[in-house]
mmCIF file of C-alpha atoms in Angstrom:
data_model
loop_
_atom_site.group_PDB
_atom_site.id
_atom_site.type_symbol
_atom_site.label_atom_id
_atom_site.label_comp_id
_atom_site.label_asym_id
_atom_site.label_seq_id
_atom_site.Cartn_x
_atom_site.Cartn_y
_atom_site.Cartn_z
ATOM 1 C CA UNK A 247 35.325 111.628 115.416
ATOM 2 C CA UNK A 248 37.612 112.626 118.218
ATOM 3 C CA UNK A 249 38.952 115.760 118.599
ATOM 4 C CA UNK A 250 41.339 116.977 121.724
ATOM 5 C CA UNK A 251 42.021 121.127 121.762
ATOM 6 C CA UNK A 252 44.590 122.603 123.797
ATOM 7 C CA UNK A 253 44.006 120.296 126.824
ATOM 8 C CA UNK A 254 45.814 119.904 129.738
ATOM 9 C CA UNK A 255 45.851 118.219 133.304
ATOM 10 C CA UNK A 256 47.133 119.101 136.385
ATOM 11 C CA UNK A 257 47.660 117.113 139.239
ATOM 12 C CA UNK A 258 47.795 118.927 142.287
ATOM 13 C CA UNK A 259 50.399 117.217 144.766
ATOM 14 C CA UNK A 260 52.114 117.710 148.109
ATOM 15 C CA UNK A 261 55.234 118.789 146.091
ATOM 16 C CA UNK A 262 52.983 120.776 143.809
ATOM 17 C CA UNK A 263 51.691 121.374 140.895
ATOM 18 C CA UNK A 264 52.438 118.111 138.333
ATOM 19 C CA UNK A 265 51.263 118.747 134.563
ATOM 20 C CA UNK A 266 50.224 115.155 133.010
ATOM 21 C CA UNK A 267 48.847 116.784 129.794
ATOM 22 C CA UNK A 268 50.298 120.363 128.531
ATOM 23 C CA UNK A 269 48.552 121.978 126.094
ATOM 24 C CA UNK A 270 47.867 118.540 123.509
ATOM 25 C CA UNK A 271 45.700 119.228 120.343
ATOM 26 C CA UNK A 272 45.035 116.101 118.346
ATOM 27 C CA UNK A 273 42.338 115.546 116.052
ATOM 28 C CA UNK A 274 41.235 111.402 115.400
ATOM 29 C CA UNK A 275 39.577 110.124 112.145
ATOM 30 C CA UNK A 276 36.249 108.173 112.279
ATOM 31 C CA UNK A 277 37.161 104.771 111.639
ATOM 32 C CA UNK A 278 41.065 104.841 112.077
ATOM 33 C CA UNK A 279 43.049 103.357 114.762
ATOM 34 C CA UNK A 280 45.574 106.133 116.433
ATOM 35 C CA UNK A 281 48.749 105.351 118.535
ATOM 36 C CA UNK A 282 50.003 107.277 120.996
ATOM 37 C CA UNK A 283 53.708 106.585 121.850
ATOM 38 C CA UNK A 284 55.390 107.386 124.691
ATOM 39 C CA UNK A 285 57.574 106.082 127.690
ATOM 40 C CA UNK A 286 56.306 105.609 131.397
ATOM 41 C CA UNK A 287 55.612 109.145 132.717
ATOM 42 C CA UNK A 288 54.731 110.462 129.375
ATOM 43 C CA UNK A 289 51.023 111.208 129.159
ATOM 44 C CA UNK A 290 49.708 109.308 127.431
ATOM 45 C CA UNK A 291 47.882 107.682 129.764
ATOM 46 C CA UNK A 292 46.837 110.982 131.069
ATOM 47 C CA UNK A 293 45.477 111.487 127.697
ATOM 48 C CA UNK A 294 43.561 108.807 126.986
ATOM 49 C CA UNK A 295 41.778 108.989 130.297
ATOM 50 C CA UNK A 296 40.825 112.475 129.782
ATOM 51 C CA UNK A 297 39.207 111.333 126.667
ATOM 52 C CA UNK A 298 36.355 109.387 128.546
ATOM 53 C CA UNK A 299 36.967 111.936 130.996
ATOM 54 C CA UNK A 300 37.831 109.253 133.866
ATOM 55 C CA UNK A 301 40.436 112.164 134.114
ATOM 56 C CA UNK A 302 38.620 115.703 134.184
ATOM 57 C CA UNK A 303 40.752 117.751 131.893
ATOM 58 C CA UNK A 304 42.242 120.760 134.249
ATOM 59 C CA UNK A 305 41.553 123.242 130.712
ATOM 60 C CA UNK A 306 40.884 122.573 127.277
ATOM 61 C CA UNK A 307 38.256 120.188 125.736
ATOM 62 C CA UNK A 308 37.315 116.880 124.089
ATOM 63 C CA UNK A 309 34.774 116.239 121.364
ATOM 64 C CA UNK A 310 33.628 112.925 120.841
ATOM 65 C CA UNK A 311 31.189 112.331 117.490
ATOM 66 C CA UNK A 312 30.317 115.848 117.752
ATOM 67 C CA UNK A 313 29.994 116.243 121.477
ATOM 68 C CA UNK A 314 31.788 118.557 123.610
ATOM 69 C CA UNK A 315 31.788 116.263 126.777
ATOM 70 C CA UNK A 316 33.833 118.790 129.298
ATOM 71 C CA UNK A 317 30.148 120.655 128.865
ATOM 72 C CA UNK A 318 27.757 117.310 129.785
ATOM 73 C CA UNK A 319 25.902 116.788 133.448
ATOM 74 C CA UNK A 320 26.393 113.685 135.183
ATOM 75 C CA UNK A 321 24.009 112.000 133.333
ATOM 76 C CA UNK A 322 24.544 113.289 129.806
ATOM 77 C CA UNK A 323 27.794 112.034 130.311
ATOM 78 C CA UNK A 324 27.246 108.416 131.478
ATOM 79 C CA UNK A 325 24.982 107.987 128.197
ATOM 80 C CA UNK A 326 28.075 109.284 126.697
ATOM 81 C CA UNK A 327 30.599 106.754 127.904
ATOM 82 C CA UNK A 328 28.110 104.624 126.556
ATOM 83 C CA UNK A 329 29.631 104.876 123.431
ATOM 84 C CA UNK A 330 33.291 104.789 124.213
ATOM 85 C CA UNK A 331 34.607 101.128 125.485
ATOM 86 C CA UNK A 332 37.613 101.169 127.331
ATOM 87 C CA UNK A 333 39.927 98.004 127.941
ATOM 88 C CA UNK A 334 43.066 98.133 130.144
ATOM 89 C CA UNK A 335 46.766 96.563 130.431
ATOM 90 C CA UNK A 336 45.645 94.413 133.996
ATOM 91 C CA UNK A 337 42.277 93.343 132.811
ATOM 92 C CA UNK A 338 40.104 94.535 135.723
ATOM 93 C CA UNK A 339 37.915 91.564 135.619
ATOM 94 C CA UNK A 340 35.797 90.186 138.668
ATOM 95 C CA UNK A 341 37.492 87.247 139.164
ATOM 96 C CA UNK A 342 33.962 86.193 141.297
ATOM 97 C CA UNK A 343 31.975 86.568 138.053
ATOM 98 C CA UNK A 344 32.191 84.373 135.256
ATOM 99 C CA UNK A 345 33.084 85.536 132.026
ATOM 100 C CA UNK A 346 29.431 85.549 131.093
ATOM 101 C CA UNK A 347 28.810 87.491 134.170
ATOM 102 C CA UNK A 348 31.528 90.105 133.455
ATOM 103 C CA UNK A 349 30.286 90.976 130.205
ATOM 104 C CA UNK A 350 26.930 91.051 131.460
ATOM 105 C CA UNK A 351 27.629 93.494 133.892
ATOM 106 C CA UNK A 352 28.110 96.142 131.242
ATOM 107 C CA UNK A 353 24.921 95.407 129.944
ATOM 108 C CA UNK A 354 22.923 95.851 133.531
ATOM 109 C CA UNK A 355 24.927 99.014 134.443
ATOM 110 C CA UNK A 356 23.649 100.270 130.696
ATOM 111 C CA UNK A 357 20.151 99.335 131.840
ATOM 112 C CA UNK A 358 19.607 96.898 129.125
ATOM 113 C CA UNK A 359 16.756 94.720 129.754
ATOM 114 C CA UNK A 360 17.615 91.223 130.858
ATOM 115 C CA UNK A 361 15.618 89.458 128.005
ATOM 116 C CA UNK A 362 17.919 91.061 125.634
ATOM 117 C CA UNK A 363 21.412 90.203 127.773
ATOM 118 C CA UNK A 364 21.382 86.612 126.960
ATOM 119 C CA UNK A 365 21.809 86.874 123.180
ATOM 120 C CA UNK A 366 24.019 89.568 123.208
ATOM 121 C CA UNK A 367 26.460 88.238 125.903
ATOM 122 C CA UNK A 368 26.577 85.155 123.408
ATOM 123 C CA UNK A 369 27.157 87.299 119.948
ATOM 124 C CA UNK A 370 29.730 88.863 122.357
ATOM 125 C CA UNK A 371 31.890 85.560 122.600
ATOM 126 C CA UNK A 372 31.419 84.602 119.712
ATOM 127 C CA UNK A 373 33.572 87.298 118.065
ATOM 128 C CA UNK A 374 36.254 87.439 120.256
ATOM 129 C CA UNK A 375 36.423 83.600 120.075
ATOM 130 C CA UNK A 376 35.567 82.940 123.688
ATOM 131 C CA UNK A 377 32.088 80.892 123.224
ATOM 132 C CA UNK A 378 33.224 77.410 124.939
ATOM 133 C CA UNK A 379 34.757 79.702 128.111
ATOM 134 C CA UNK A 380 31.110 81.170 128.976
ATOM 135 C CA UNK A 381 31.120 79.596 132.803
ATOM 136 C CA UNK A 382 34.513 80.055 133.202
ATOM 137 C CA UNK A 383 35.874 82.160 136.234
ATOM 138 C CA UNK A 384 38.922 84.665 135.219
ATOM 139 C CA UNK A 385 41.700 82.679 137.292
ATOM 140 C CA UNK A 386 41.056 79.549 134.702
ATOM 141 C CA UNK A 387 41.964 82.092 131.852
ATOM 142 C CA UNK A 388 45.340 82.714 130.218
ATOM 143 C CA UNK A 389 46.264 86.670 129.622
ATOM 144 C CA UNK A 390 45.015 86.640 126.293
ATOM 145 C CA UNK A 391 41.733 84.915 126.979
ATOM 146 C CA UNK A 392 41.325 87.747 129.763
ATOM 147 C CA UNK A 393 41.978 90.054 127.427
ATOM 148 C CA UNK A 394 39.591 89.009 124.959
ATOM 149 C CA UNK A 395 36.887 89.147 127.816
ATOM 150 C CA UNK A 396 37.855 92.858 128.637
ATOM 151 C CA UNK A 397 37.542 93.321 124.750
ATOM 152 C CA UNK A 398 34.053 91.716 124.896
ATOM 153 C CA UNK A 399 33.117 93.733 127.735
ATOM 154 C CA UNK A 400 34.415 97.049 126.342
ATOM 155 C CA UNK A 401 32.231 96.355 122.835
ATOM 156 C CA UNK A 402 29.113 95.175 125.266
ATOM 157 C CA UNK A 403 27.170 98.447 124.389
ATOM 158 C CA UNK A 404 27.965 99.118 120.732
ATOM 159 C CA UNK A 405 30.593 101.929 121.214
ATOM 160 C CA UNK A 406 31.881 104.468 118.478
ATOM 161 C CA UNK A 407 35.055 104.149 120.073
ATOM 162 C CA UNK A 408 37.404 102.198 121.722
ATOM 163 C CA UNK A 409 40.444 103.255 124.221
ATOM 164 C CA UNK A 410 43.260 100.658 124.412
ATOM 165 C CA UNK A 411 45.786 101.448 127.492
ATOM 166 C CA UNK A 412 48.417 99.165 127.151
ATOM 167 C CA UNK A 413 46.126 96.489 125.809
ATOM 168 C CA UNK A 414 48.707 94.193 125.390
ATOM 169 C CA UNK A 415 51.763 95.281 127.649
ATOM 170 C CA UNK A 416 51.190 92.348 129.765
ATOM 171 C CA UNK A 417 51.093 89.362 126.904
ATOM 172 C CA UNK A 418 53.759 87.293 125.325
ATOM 173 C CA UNK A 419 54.511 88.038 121.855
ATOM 174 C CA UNK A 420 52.260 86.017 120.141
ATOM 175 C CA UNK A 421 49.251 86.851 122.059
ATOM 176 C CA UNK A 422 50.032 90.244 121.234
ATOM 177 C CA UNK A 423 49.857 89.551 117.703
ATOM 178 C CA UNK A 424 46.617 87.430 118.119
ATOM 179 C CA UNK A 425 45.229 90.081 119.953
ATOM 180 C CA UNK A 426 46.217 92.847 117.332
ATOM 181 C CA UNK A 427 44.416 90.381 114.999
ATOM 182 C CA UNK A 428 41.129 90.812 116.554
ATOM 183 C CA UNK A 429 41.433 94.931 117.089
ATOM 184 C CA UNK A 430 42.119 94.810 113.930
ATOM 185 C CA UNK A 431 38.987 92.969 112.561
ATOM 186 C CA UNK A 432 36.910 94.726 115.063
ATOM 187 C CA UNK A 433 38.067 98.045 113.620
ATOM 188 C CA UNK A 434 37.640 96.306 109.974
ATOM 189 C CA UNK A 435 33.823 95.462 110.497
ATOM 190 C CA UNK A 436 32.124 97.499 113.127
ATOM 191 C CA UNK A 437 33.897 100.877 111.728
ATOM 192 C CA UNK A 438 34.697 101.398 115.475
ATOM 193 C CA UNK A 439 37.778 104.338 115.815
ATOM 194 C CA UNK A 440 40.412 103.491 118.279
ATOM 195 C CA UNK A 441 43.297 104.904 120.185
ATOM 196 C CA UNK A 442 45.853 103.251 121.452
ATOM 197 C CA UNK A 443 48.335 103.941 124.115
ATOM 198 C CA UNK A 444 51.308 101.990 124.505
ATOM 199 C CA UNK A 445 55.233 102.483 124.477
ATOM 200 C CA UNK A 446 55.611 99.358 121.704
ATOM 201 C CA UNK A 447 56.435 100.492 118.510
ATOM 202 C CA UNK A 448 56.090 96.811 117.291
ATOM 203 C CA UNK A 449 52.389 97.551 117.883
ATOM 204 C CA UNK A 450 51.663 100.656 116.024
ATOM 205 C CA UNK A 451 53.531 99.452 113.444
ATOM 206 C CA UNK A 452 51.672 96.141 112.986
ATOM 207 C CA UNK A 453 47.821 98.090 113.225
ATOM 208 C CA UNK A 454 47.996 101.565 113.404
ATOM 209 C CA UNK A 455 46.866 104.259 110.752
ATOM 210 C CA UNK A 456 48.166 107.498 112.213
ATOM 211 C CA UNK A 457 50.135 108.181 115.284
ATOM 212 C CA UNK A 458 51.476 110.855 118.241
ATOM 213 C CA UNK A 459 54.681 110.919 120.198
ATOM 214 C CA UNK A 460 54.344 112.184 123.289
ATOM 215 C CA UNK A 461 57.034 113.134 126.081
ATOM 216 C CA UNK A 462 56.724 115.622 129.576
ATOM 217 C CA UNK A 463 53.322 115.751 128.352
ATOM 218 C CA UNK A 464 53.318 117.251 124.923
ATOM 219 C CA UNK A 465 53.004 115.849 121.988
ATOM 220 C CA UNK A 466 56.548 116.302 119.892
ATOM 221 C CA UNK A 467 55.456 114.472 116.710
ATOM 222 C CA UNK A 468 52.266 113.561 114.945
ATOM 223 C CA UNK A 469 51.695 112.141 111.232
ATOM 224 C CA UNK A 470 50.517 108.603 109.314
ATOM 225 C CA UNK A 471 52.737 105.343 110.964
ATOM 226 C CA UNK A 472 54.400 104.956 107.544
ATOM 227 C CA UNK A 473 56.279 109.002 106.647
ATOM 228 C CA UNK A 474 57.034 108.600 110.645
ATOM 229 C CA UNK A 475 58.723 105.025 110.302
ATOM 230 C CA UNK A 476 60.162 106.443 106.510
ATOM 231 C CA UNK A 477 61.778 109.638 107.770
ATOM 232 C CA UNK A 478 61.519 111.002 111.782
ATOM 233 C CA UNK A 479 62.105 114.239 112.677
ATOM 234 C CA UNK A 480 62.716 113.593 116.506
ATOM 235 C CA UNK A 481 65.250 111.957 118.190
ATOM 236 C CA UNK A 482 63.033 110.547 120.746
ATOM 237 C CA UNK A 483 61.102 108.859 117.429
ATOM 238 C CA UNK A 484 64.169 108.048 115.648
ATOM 239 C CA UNK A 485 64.853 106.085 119.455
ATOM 240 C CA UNK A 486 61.410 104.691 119.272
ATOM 241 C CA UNK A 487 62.081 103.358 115.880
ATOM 242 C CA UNK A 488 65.436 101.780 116.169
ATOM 243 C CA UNK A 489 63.615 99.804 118.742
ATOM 244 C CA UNK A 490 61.926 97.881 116.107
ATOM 245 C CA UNK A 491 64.207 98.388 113.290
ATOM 246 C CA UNK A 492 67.688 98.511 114.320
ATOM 247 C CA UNK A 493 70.459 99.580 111.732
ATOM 248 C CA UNK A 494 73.206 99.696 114.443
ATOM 249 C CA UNK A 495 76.512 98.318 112.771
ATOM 250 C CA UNK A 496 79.320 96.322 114.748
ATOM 251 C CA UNK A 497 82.717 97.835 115.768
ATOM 252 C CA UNK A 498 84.361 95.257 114.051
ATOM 253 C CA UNK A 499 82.351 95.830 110.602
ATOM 254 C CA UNK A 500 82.685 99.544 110.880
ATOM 255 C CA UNK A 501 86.659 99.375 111.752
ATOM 256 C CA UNK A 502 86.805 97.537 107.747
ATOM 257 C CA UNK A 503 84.587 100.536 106.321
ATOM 258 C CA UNK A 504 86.604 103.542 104.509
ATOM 259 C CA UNK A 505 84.437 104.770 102.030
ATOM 260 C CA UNK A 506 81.491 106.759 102.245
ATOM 261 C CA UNK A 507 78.886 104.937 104.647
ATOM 262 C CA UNK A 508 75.287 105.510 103.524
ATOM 263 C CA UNK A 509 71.392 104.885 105.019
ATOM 264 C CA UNK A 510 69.127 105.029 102.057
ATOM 265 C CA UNK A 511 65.140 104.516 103.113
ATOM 266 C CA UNK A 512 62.751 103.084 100.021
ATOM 267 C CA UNK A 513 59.278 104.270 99.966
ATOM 268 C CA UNK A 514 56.601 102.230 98.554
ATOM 269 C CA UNK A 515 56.819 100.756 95.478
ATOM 270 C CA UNK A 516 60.659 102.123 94.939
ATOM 271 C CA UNK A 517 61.357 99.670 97.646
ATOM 272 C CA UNK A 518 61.222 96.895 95.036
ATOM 273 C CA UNK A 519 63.415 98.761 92.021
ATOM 274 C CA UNK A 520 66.607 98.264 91.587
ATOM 275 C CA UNK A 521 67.706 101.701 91.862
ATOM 276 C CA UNK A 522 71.473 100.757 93.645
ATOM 277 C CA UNK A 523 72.370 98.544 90.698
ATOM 278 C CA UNK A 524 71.688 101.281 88.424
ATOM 279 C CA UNK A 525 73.086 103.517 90.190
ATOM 280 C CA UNK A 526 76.479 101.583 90.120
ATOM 281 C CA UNK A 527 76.202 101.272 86.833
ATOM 282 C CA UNK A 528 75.774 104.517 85.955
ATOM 283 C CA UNK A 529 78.259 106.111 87.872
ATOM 284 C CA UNK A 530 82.413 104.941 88.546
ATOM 285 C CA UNK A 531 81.739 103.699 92.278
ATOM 286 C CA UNK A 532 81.324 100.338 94.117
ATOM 287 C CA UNK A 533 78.720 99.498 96.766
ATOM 288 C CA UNK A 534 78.373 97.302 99.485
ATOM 289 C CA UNK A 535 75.633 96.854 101.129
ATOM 290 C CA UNK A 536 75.821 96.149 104.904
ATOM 291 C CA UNK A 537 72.652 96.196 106.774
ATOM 292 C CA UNK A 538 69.234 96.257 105.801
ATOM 293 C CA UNK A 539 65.644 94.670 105.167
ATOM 294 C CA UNK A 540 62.067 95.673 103.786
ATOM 295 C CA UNK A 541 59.319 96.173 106.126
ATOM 296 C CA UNK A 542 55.378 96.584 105.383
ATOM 297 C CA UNK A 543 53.589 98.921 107.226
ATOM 298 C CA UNK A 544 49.753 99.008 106.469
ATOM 299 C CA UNK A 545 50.723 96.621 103.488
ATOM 300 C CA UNK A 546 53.339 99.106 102.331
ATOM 301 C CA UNK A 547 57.343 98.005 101.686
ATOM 302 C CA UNK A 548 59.632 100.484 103.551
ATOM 303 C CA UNK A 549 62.793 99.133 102.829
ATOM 304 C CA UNK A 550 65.825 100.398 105.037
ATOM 305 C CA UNK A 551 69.568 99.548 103.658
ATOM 306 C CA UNK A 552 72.965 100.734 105.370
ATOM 307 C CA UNK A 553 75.420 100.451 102.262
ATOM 308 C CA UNK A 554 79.286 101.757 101.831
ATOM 309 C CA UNK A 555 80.255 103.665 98.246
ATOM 310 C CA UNK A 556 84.117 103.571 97.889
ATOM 311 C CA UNK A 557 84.982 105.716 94.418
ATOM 312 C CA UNK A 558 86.027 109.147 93.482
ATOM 313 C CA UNK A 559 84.542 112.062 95.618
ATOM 314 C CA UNK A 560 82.939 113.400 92.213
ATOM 315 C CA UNK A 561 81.095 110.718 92.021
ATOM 316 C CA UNK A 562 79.903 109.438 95.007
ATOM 317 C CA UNK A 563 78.477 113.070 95.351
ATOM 318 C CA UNK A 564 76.726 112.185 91.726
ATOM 319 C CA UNK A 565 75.729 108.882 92.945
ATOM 320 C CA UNK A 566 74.216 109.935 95.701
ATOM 321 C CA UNK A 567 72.265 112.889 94.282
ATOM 322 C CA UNK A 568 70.588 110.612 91.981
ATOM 323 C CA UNK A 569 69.638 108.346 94.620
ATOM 324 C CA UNK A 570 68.326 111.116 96.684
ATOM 325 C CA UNK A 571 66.013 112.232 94.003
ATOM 326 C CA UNK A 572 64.665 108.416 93.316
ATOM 327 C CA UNK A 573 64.477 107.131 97.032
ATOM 328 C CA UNK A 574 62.861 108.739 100.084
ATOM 329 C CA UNK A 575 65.990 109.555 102.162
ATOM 330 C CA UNK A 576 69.559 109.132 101.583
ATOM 331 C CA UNK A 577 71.654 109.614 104.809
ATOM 332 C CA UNK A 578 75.557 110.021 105.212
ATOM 333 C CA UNK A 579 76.201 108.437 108.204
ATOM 334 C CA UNK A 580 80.447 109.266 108.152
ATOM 335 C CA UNK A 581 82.026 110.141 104.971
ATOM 336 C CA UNK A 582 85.035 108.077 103.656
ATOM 337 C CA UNK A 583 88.801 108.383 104.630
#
């Protein structure tokens, strides 16, 4: 559906030369809904507007259902954009039109004939739950009902695709999560594909399929939300990560621990066996378990336990090699005294 090759951007400043995207290749599935992860000043943003091409990539190009649009005229490429919907962290609503009129204006800048506006304005509002707000002005909106109008608008013209940046960096927590709701059904039922930027790992863990990392403009990790959650390679992720699912222990706890001080991550359906009790039972050790809980990411258990063996060296070194090969990851975060 989407696919980004060696592309980069370049902004040209009075202290020179600033690179917003260096040298990102991503490829997005039809029908999947992408993260990309990053902090402020990351590129992401970058990205994501180069993919509608508000942002002219300096090099490189994007292909969007098959089209190369760095090679489209001015034209060729409106009809494009057509098909990608874009919906922003501020809104960008007229605040002089009413929500009718907002999504409208979609519509008339797509040329739609005004018999046909009408019905589809009202189809419009009626999925994203906004049908008794149709003469309402913007200002007599919460965030969330703003949101769902820039939503609205964004789907106006049937799109392929839909670009989220920072969709909900702006909302309380649980109009995030009712507004993850309704990307989610959207993606569900109209098979639309779309990317995500934000700097929430709450969020790509409650919707996403696949996801990037991005930092100085370069993408440092890329794979499905649930290996990257299971076992990070980056430091930046593993930061990202402990951000949503912290396994930080207190002084006070750790100054008690002597024995051998374990993370162990459960994948899948392993995160409901009870592979520490046999373990303990097979082997001459003691556990006890410190930290820990079982997530579900895309409906999958991840379970995440910090846990301290106390026993003979032999053992624990038995112990934990038989965990290893039953569990996803075992850790040693500081061996025993």
């Amino acid at each position: 559906m989407i696919t980004i090759n060696n592309l980069s951007k370049v902004y040209r400043t009075k202290k020179g030369e600033i690179k917003g995207v260096d040298n990102v290749s991503l490829t997005i599935n039809e029908g999947e809904i992408y993260g990309i992860v990053g902090y402020s000043g990351a590129g992401k943003s970058s990205l994501v507007r180069c993919i509608n091409l508000l942002e002219r990539p300096t090099t490189g190009n994007i292909t969007v259902d098959g089209v190369d649009l760095t090679t489209l005229k001015s034209e060729e490429l409106r009809q494009a954009r057509l098909r990608i919907g874009m919906i922003f962290q501020h809104f960008n609503l007229v605040s002089q039109k009413t929500v009718f009129e907002n999504i409208a204006f979609s519509l008339k800048a797509a040329r739609v004939p005004a018999s046909k506006i009408n019905d589809r304005v009202e189809q419009l509002l009626e999925m994203v739950g906004l049908s008794d707000k149709r003469d309402v002005y913007p200002g007599q909106l919460s965030g969330g009902q703003k949101q769902r109008v820039g939503i609205a608008r964004a789907l106006a013209n049937n799109p392929k695709v839909l670009l989220c940046d920072e969709a909900t960096s702006a909302l309380d927590p649980t109009t995030t999560k009712s507004i993850l709701k309704l990307l989610k059904k959207i993606n569900r039922e109209l098979n639309i594909t779309i990317v995500l930027i934000t700097h929430e790992m709450d969020v790509v863990k409650e919707i996403c399929h696949r996801m990037a990392i991005m930092q100085g403009g370069r993408v440092v990790e890329e794979g499905k939300v649930y290996d990257i959650f299971a076992s990070p390679k980056e430091e930046l992720t593993r930061e990202f990560i402990e951000s949503v699912i912290s396994f930080e222990l207190p002084e006070t706890i750790l100054k008690k621990v002597s024995g051998t001080l374990v993370k162990v991550v459960f994948k899948g359906e392993v995160a409901g066996e009870s592979v520490v009790s046999d373990t303990i039972q097979k082997f001459a050790i003691n556990g006890n378990f410190l930290h820990g809980s079982i997530d579900y990411i895309q409906e999958q258990p991840l379970g995440i336990f910090v846990m301290e063996l106390t026993g003979g060296k032999a053992e624990i070194k038995k112990a934990l090699d038989y965990i290893g090969k039953r569990t996803a990851l075992v850790e040693v975060i500081r061996h025993g005294v």
